Coordinates of N, CA, C and O in Angstrom, one line a residue:
X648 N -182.3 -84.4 124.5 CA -182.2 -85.9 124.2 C -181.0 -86.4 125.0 O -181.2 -87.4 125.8
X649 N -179.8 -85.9 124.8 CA -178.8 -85.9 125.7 C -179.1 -86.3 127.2 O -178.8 -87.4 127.6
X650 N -179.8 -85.3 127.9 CA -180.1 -85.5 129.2 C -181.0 -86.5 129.3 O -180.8 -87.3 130.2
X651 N -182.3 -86.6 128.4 CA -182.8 -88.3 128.8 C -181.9 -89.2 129.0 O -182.0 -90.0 130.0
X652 N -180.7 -89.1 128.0 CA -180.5 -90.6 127.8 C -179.1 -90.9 129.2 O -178.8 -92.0 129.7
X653 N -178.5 -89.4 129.6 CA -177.7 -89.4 130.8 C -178.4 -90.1 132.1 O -177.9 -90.9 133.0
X654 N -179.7 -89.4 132.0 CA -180.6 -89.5 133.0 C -180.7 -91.0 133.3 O -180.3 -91.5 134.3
X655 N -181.5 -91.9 131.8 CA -182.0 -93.0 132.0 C -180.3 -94.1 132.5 O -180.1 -95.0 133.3
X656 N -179.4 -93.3 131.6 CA -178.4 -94.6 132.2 C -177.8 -94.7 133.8 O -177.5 -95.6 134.5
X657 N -177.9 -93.1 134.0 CA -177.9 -93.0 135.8 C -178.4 -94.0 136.9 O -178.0 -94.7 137.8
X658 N -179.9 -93.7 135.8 CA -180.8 -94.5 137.0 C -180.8 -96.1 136.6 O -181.4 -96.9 137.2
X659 N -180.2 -96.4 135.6 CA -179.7 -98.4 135.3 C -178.8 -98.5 136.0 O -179.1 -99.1 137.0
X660 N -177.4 -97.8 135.9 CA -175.9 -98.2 136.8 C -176.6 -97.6 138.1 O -175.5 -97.0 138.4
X661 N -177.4 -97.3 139.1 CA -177.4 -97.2 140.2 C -178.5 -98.1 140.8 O -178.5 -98.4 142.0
X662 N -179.6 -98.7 139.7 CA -180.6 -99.4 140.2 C -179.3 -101.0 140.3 O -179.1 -101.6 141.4
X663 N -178.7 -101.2 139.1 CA -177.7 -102.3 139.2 C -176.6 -102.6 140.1 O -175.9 -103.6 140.2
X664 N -176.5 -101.4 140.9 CA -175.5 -101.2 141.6 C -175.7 -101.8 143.2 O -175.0 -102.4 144.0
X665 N -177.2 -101.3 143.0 CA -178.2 -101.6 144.3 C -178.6 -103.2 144.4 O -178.6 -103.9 145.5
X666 N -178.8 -103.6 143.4 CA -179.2 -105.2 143.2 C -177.9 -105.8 143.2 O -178.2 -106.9 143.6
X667 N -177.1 -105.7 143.1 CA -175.6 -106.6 143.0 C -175.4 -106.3 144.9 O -175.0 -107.3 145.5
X668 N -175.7 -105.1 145.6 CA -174.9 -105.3 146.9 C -176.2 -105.6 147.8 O -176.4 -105.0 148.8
X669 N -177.0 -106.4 147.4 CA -178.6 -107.0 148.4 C -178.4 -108.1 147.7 O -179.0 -109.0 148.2
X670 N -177.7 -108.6 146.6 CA -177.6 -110.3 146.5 C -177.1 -111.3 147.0 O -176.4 -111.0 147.9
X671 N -177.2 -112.3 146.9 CA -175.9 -113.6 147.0 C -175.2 -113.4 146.4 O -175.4 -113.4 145.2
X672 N -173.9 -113.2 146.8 CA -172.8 -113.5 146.1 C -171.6 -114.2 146.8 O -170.9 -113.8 147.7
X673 N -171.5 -115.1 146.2 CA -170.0 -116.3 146.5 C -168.9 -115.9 145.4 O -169.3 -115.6 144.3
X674 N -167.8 -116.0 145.7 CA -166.6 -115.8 144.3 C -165.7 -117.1 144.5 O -165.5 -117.4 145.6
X675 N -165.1 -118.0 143.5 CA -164.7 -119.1 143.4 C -163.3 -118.3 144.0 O -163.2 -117.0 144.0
X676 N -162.1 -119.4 144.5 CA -161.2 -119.4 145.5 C -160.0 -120.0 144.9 O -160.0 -121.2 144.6
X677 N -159.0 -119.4 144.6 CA -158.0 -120.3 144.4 C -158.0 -121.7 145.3 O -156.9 -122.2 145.0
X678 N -158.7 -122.4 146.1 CA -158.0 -123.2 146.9 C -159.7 -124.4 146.3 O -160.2 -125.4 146.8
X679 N -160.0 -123.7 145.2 CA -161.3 -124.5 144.5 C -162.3 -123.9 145.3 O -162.7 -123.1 144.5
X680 N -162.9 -123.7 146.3 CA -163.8 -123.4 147.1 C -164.7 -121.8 146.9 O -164.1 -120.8 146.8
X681 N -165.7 -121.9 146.8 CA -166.3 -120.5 147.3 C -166.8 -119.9 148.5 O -167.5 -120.4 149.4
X682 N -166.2 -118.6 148.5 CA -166.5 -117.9 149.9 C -167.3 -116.3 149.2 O -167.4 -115.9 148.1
X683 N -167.7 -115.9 150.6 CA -168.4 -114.0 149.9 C -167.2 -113.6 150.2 O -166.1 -114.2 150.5
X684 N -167.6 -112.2 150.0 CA -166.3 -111.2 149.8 C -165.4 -111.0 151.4 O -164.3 -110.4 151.5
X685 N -166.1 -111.5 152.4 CA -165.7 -111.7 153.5 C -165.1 -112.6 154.1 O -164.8 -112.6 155.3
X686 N -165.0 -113.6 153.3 CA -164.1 -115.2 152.9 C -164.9 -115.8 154.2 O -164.4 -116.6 154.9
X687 N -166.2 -115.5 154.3 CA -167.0 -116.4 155.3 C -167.9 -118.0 154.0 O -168.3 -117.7 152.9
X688 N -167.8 -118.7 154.4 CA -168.9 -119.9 154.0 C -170.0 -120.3 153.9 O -170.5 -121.4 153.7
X689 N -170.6 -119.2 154.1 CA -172.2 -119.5 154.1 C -172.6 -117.7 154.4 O -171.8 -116.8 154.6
X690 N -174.1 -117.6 154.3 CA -174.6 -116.0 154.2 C -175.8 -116.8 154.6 O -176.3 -117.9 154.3
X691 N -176.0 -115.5 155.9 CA -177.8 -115.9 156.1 C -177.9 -114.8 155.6 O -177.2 -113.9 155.3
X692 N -179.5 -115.1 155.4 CA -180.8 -114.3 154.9 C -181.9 -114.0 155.6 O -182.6 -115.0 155.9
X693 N -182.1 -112.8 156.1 CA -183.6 -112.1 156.8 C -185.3 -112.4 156.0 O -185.6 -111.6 155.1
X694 N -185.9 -113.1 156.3 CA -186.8 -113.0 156.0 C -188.0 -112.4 156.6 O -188.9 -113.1 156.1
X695 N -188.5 -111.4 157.5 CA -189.5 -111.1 158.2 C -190.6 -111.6 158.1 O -191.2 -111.6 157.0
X696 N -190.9 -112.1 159.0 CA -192.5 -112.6 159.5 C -192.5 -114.0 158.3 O -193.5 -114.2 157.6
X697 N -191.7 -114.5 158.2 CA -191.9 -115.4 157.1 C -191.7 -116.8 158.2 O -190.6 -116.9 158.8
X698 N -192.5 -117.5 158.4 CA -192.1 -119.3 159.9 C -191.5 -120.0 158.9 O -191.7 -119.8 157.7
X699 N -190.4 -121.1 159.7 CA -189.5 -121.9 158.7 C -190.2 -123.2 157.8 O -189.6 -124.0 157.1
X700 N -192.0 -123.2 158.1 CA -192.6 -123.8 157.5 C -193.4 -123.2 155.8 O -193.8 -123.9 154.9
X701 N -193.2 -122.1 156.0 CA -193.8 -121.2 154.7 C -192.0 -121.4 154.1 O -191.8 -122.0 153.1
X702 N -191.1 -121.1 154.7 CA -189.5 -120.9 153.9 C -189.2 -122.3 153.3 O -189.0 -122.5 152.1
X703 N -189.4 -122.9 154.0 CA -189.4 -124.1 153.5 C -189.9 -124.7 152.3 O -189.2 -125.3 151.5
X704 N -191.7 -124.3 152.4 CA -192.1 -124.9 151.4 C -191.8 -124.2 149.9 O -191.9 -124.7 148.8
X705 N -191.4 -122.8 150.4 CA -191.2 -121.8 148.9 C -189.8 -122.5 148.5 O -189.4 -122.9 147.3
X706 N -189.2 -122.6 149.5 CA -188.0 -122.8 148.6 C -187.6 -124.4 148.0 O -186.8 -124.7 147.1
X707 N -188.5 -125.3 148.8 CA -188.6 -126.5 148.0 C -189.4 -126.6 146.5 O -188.9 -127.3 145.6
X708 N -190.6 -125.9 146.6 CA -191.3 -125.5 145.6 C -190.1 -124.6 144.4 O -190.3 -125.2 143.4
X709 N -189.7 -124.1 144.4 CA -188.3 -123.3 143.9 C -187.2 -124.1 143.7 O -186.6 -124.0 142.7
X710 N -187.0 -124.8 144.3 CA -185.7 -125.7 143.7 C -186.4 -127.3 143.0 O -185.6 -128.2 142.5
X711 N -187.7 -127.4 143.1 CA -188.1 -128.1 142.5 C -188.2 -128.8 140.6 O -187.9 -129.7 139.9
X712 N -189.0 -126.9 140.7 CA -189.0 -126.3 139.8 C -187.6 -126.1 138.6 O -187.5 -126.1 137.3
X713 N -186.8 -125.9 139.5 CA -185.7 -125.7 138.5 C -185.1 -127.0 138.3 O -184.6 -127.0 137.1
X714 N -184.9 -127.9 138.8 CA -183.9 -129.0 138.0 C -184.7 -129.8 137.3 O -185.9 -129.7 137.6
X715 N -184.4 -130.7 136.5 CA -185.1 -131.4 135.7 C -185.9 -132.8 136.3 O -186.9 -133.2 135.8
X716 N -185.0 -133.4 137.6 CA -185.1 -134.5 137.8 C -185.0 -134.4 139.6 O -184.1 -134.9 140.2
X717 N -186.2 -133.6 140.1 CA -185.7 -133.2 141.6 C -185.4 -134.6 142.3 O -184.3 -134.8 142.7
X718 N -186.3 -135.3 142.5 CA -186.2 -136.5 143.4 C -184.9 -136.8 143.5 O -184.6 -137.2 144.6
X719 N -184.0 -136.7 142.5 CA -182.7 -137.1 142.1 C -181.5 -135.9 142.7 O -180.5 -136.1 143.4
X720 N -182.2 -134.9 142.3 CA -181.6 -133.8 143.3 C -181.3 -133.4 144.6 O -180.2 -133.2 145.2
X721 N -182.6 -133.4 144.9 CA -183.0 -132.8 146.4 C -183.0 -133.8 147.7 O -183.7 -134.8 147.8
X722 N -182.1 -133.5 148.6 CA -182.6 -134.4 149.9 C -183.3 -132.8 150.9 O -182.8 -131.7 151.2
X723 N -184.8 -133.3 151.1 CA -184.9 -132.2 152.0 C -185.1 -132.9 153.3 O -185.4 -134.1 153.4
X724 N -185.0 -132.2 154.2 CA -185.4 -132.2 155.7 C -186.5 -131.4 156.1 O -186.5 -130.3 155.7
X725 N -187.7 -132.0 157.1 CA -188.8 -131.1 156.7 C -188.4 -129.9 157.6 O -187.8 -130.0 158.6
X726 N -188.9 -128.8 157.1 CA -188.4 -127.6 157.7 C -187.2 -127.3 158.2 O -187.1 -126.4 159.0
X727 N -186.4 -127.8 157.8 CA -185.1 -127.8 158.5 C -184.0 -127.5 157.4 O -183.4 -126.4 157.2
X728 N -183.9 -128.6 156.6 CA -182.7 -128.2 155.2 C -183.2 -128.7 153.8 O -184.2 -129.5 153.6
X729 N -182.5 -128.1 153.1 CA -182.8 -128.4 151.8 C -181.1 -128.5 150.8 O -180.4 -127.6 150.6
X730 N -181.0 -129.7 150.4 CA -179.5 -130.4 150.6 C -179.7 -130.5 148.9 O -180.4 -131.4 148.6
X731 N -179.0 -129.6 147.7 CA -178.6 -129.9 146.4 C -177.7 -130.4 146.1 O -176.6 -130.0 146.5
X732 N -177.9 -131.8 145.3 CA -176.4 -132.5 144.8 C -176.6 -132.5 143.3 O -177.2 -133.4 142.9
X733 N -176.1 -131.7 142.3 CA -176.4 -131.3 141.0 C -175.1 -131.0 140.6 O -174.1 -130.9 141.3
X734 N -175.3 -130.8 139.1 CA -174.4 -130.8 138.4 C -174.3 -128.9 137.2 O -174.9 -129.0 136.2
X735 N -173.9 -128.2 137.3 CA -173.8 -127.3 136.9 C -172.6 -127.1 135.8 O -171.4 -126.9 136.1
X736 N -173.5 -127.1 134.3 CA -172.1 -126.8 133.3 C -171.4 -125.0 133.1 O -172.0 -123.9 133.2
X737 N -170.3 -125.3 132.8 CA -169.9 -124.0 132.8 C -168.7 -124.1 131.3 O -167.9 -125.0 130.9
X738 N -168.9 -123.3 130.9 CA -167.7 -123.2 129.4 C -166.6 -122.6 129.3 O -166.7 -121.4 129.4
X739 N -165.4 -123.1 129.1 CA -164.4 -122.8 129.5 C -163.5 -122.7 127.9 O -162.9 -123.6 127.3
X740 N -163.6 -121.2 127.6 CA -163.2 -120.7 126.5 C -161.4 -121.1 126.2 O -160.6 -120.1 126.2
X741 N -160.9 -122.0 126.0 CA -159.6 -122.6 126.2 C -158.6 -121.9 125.2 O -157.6 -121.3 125.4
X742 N -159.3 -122.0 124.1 CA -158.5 -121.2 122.6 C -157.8 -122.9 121.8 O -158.0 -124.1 121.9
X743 N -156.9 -121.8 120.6 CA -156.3 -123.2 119.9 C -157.4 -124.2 119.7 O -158.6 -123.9 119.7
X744 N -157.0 -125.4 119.6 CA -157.6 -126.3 118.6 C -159.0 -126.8 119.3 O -160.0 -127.1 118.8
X745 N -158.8 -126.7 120.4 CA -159.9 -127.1 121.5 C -160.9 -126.1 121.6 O -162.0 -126.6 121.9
X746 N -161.0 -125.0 121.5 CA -162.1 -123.9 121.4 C -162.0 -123.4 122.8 O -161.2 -122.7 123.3
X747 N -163.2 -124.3 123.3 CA -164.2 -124.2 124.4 C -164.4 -125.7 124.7 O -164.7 -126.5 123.9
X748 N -164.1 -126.0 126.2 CA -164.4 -126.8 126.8 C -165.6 -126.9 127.8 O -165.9 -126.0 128.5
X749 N -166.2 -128.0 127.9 CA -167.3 -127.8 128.9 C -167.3 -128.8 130.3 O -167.5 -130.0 130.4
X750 N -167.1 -127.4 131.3 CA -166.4 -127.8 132.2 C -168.1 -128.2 132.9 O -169.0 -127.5 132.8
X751 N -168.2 -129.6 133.6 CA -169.4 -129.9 134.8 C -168.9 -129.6 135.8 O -167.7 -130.0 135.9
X752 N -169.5 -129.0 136.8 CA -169.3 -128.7 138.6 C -170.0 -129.5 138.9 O -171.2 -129.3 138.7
X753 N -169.5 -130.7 139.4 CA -170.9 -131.7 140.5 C -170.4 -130.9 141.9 O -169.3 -130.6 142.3
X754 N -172.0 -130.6 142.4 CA -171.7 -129.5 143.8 C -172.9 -130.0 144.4 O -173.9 -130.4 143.9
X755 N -172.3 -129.8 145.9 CA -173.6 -129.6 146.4 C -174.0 -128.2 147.5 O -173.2 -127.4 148.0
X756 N -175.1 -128.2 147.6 CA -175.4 -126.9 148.0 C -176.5 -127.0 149.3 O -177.5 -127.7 149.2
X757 N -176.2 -126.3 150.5 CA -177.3 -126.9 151.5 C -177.9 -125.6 151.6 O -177.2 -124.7 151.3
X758 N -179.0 -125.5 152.1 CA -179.4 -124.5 152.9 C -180.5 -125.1 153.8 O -181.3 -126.0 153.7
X759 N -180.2 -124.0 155.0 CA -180.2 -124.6 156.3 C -181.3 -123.2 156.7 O -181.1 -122.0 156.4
X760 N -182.9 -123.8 157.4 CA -184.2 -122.9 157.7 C -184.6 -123.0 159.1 O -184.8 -123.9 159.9
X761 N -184.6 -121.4 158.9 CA -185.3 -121.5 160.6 C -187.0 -120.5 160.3 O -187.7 -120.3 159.3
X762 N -187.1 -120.3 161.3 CA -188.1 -119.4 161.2 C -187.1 -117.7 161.3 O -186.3 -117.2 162.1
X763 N -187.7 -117.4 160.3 CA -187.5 -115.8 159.8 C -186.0 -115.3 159.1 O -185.7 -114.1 158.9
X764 N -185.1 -117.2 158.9 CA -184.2 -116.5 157.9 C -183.8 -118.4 157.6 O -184.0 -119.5 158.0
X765 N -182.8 -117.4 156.4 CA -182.2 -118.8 155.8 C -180.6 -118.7 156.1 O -180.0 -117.8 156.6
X766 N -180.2 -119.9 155.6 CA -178.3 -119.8 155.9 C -178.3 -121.0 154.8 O -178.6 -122.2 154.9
X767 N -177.7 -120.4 153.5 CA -177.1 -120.8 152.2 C -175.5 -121.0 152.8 O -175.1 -120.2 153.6
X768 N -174.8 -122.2 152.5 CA -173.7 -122.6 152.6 C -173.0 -122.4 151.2 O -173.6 -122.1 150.2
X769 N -171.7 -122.6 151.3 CA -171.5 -122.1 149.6 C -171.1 -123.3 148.9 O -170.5 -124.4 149.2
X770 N -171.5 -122.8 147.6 CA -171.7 -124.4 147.1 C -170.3 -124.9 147.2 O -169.3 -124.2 147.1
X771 N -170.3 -126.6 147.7 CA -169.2 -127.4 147.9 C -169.1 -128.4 146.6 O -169.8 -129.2 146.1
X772 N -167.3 -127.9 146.1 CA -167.6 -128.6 144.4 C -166.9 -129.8 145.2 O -166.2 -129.8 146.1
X773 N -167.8 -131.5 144.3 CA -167.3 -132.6 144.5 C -166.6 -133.2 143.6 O -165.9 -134.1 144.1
X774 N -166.6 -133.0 142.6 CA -165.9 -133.1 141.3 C -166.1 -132.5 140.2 O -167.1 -131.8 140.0
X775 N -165.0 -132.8 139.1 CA -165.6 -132.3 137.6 C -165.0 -133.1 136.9 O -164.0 -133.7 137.0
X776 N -166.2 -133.0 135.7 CA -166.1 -133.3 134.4 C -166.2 -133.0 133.1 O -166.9 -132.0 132.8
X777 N -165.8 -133.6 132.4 CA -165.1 -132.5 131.1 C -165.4 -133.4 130.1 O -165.3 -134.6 129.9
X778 N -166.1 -132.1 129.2 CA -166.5 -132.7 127.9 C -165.4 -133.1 126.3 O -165.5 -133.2 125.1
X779 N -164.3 -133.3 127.4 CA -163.1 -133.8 126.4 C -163.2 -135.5 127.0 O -162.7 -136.5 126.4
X780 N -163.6 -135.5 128.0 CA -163.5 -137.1 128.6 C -162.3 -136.9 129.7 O -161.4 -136.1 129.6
X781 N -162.6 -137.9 130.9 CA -162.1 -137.4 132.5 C -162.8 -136.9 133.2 O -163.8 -136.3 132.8
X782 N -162.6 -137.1 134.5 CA -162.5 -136.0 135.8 C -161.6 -135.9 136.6 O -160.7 -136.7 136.7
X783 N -161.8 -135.0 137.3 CA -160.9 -134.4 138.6 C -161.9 -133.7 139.8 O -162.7 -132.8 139.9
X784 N -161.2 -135.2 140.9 CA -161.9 -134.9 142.5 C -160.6 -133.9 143.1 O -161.0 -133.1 144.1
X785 N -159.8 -133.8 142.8 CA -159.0 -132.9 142.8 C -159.0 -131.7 142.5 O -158.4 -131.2 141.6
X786 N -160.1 -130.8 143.6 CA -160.6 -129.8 142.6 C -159.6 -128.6 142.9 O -159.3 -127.8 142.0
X787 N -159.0 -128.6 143.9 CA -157.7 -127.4 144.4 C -156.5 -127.7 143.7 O -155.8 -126.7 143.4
X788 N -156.0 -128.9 143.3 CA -154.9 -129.3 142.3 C -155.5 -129.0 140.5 O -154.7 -128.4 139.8
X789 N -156.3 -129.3 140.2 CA -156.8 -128.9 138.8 C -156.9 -127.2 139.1 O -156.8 -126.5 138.1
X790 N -157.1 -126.6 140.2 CA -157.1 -125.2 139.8 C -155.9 -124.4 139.5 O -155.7 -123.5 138.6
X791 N -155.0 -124.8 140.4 CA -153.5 -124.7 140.2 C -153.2 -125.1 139.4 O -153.3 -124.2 138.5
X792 N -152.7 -126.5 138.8 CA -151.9 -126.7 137.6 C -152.8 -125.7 136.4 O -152.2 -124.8 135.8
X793 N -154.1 -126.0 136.1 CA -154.6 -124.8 135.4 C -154.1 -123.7 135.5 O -153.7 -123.5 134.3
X794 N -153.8 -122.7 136.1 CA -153.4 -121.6 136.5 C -154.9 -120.6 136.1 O -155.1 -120.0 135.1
X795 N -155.4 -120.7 136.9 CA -156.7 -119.8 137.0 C -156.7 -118.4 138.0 O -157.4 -117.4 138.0
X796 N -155.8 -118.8 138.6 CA -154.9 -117.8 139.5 C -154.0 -117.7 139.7 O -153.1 -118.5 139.8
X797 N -153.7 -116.1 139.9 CA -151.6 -115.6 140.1 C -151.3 -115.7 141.4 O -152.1 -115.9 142.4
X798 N -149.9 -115.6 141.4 CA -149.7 -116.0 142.9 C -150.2 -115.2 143.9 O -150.6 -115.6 145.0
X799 N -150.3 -114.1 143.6 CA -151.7 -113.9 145.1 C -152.5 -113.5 145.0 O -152.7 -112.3 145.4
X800 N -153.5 -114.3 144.3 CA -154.9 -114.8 144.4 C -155.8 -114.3 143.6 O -157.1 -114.5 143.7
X801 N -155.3 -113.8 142.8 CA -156.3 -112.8 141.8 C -156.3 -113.8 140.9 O -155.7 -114.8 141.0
X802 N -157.1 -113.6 139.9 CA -158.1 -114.2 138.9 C -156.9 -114.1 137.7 O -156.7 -112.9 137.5
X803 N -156.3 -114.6 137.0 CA -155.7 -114.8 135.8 C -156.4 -114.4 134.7 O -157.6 -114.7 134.7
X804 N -155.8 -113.6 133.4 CA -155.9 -112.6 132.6 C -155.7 -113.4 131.5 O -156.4 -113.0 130.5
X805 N -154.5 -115.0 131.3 CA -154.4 -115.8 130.2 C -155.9 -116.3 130.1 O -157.0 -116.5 130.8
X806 N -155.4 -116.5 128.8 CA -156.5 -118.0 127.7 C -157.9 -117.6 128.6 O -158.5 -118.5 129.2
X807 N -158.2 -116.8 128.5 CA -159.9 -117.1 129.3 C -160.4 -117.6 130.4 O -161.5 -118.1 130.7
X808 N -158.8 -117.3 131.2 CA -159.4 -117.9 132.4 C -160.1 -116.9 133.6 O -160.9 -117.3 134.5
X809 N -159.6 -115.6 133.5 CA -160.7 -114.7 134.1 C -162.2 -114.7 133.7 O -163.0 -114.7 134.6
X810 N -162.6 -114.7 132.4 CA -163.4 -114.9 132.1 C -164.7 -116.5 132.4 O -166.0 -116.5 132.4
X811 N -163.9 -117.4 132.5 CA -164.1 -118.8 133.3 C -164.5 -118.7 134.3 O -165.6 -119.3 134.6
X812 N -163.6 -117.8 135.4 CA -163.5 -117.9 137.0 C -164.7 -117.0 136.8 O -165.7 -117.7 137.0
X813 N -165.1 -115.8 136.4 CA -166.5 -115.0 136.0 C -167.6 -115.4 135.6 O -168.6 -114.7 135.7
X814 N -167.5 -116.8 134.8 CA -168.6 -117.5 134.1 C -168.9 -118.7 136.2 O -169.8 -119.0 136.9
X815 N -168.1 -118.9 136.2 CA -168.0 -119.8 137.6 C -168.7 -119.4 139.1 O -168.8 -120.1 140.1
X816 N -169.0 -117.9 138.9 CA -169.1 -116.7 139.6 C -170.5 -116.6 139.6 O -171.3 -116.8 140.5
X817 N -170.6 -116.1 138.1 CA -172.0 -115.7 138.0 C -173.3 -117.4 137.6 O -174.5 -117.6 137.8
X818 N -172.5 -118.2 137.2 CA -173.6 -119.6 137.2 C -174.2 -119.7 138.9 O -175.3 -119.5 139.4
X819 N -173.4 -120.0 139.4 CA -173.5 -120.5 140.6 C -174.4 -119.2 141.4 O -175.4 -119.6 142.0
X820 N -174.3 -117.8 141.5 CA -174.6 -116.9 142.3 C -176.0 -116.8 141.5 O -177.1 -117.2 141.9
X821 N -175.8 -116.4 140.3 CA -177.6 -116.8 139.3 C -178.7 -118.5 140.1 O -179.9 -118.6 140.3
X822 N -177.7 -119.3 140.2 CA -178.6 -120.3 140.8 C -179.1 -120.4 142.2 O -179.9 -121.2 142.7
X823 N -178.4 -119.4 142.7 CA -178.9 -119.1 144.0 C -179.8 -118.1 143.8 O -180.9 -118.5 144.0
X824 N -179.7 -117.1 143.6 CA -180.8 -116.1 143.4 C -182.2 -116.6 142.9 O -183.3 -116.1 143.3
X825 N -182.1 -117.8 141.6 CA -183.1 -118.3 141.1 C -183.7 -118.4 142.4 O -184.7 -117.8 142.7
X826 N -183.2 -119.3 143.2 CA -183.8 -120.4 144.3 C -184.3 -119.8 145.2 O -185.3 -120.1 145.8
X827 N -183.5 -118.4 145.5 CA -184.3 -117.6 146.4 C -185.6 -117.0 145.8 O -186.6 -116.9 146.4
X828 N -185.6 -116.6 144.7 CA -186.6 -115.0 144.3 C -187.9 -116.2 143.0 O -188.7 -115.4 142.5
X829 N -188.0 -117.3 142.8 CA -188.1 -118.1 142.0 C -189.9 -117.6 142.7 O -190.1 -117.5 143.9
X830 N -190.8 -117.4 141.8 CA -191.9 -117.2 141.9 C -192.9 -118.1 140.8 O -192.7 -118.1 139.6
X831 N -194.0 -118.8 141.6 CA -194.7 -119.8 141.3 C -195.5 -118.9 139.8 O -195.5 -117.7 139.4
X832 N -196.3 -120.0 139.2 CA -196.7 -119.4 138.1 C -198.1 -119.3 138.4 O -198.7 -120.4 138.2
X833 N -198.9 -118.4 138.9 CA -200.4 -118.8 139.3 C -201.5 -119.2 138.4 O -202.5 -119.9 138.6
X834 N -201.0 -118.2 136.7 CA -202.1 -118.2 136.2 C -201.9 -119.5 134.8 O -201.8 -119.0 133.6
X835 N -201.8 -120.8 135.0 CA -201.8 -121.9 133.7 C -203.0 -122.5 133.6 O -203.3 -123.3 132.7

């Protein structure tokens, strides 16, 4: 029984291990901004034998799908780009009397189609808003005075804010992945 259960978790932490380094992944920036782990701005994507007229339509079909109110969302270009201006909430575990705050990211997000790959840019935050009342276009000064980061550059350990910059991490890289891997529903 032992060895089943060594066995079966082997093969989870190595299947998870495999899917985390073949994904999107952007990490928020002390300077407000997301980059990959290569502090590059955008990641292309290989798609074989896929023309930028099939990429296109999947991925408009795909980001369609997911927001509530596309028209409102989406500027596309035909075959060419697909331009998100949305708003993404994120919870921001504060403590004391306030709890949890609920932080909105208005961002926008392009991705740019050719034939046989894509190039995701990283989402660009345009403001935020807060479910205490306010915003800040000021997104590199609200991250600072916050202190969401130590002085060099790592993720802060106070009041929930590693946890935040992780909730900030994984929203945004989950909504990319949706948009890529998002599969139509054939049988309603």
């Amino acid at each position: 029984m032992k060895k089943l259960f060594f066995t079966l978790c082997t093969l989870l932490i190595s299947t998870n291990i495999f899917a985390q380094t073949d994904s999107v992944y952007f990490e928020w920036q002390p300077d407000g901004t997301m980059l990959t782990k290569e502090e590059a701005d955008f990641l292309i994507i290989d798609y074989k034998e896929k023309t930028k007229e099939e990429l296109f339509k999947d991925l408009l079909l795909s980001s369609s799908s997911i927001f509530n109110s596309p028209k409102d969302t989406i500027s596309p270009i035909e075959n060419q780009l697909i331009s998100i201006n949305a708003i993404q909430p994120v919870i921001w575990k504060v403590g004391g009397l306030l709890g949890a705050i609920e932080v909105n990211i208005h961002y926008v997000l392009k991705i740019h189609i050719k034939d046989e790959k894509i190039k995701i840019d990283a989402p660009y935050f345009t403001l935020l808003s807060f479910s205490t009342g306010g915003t800040q276009d000021k997104i590199e000064s609200w991250t600072k005075a916050q202190k969401f980061f130590n002085s060099d550059g790592t993720p802060s350990n106070k009041k929930g804010r590693a946890e935040f910059y992780q909730d900030i991490n994984n929203s945004f890289n989950n909504l990319i992945d949706q948009l890529l891997n998002h599969k139509a529903q054939e049988d309603w």
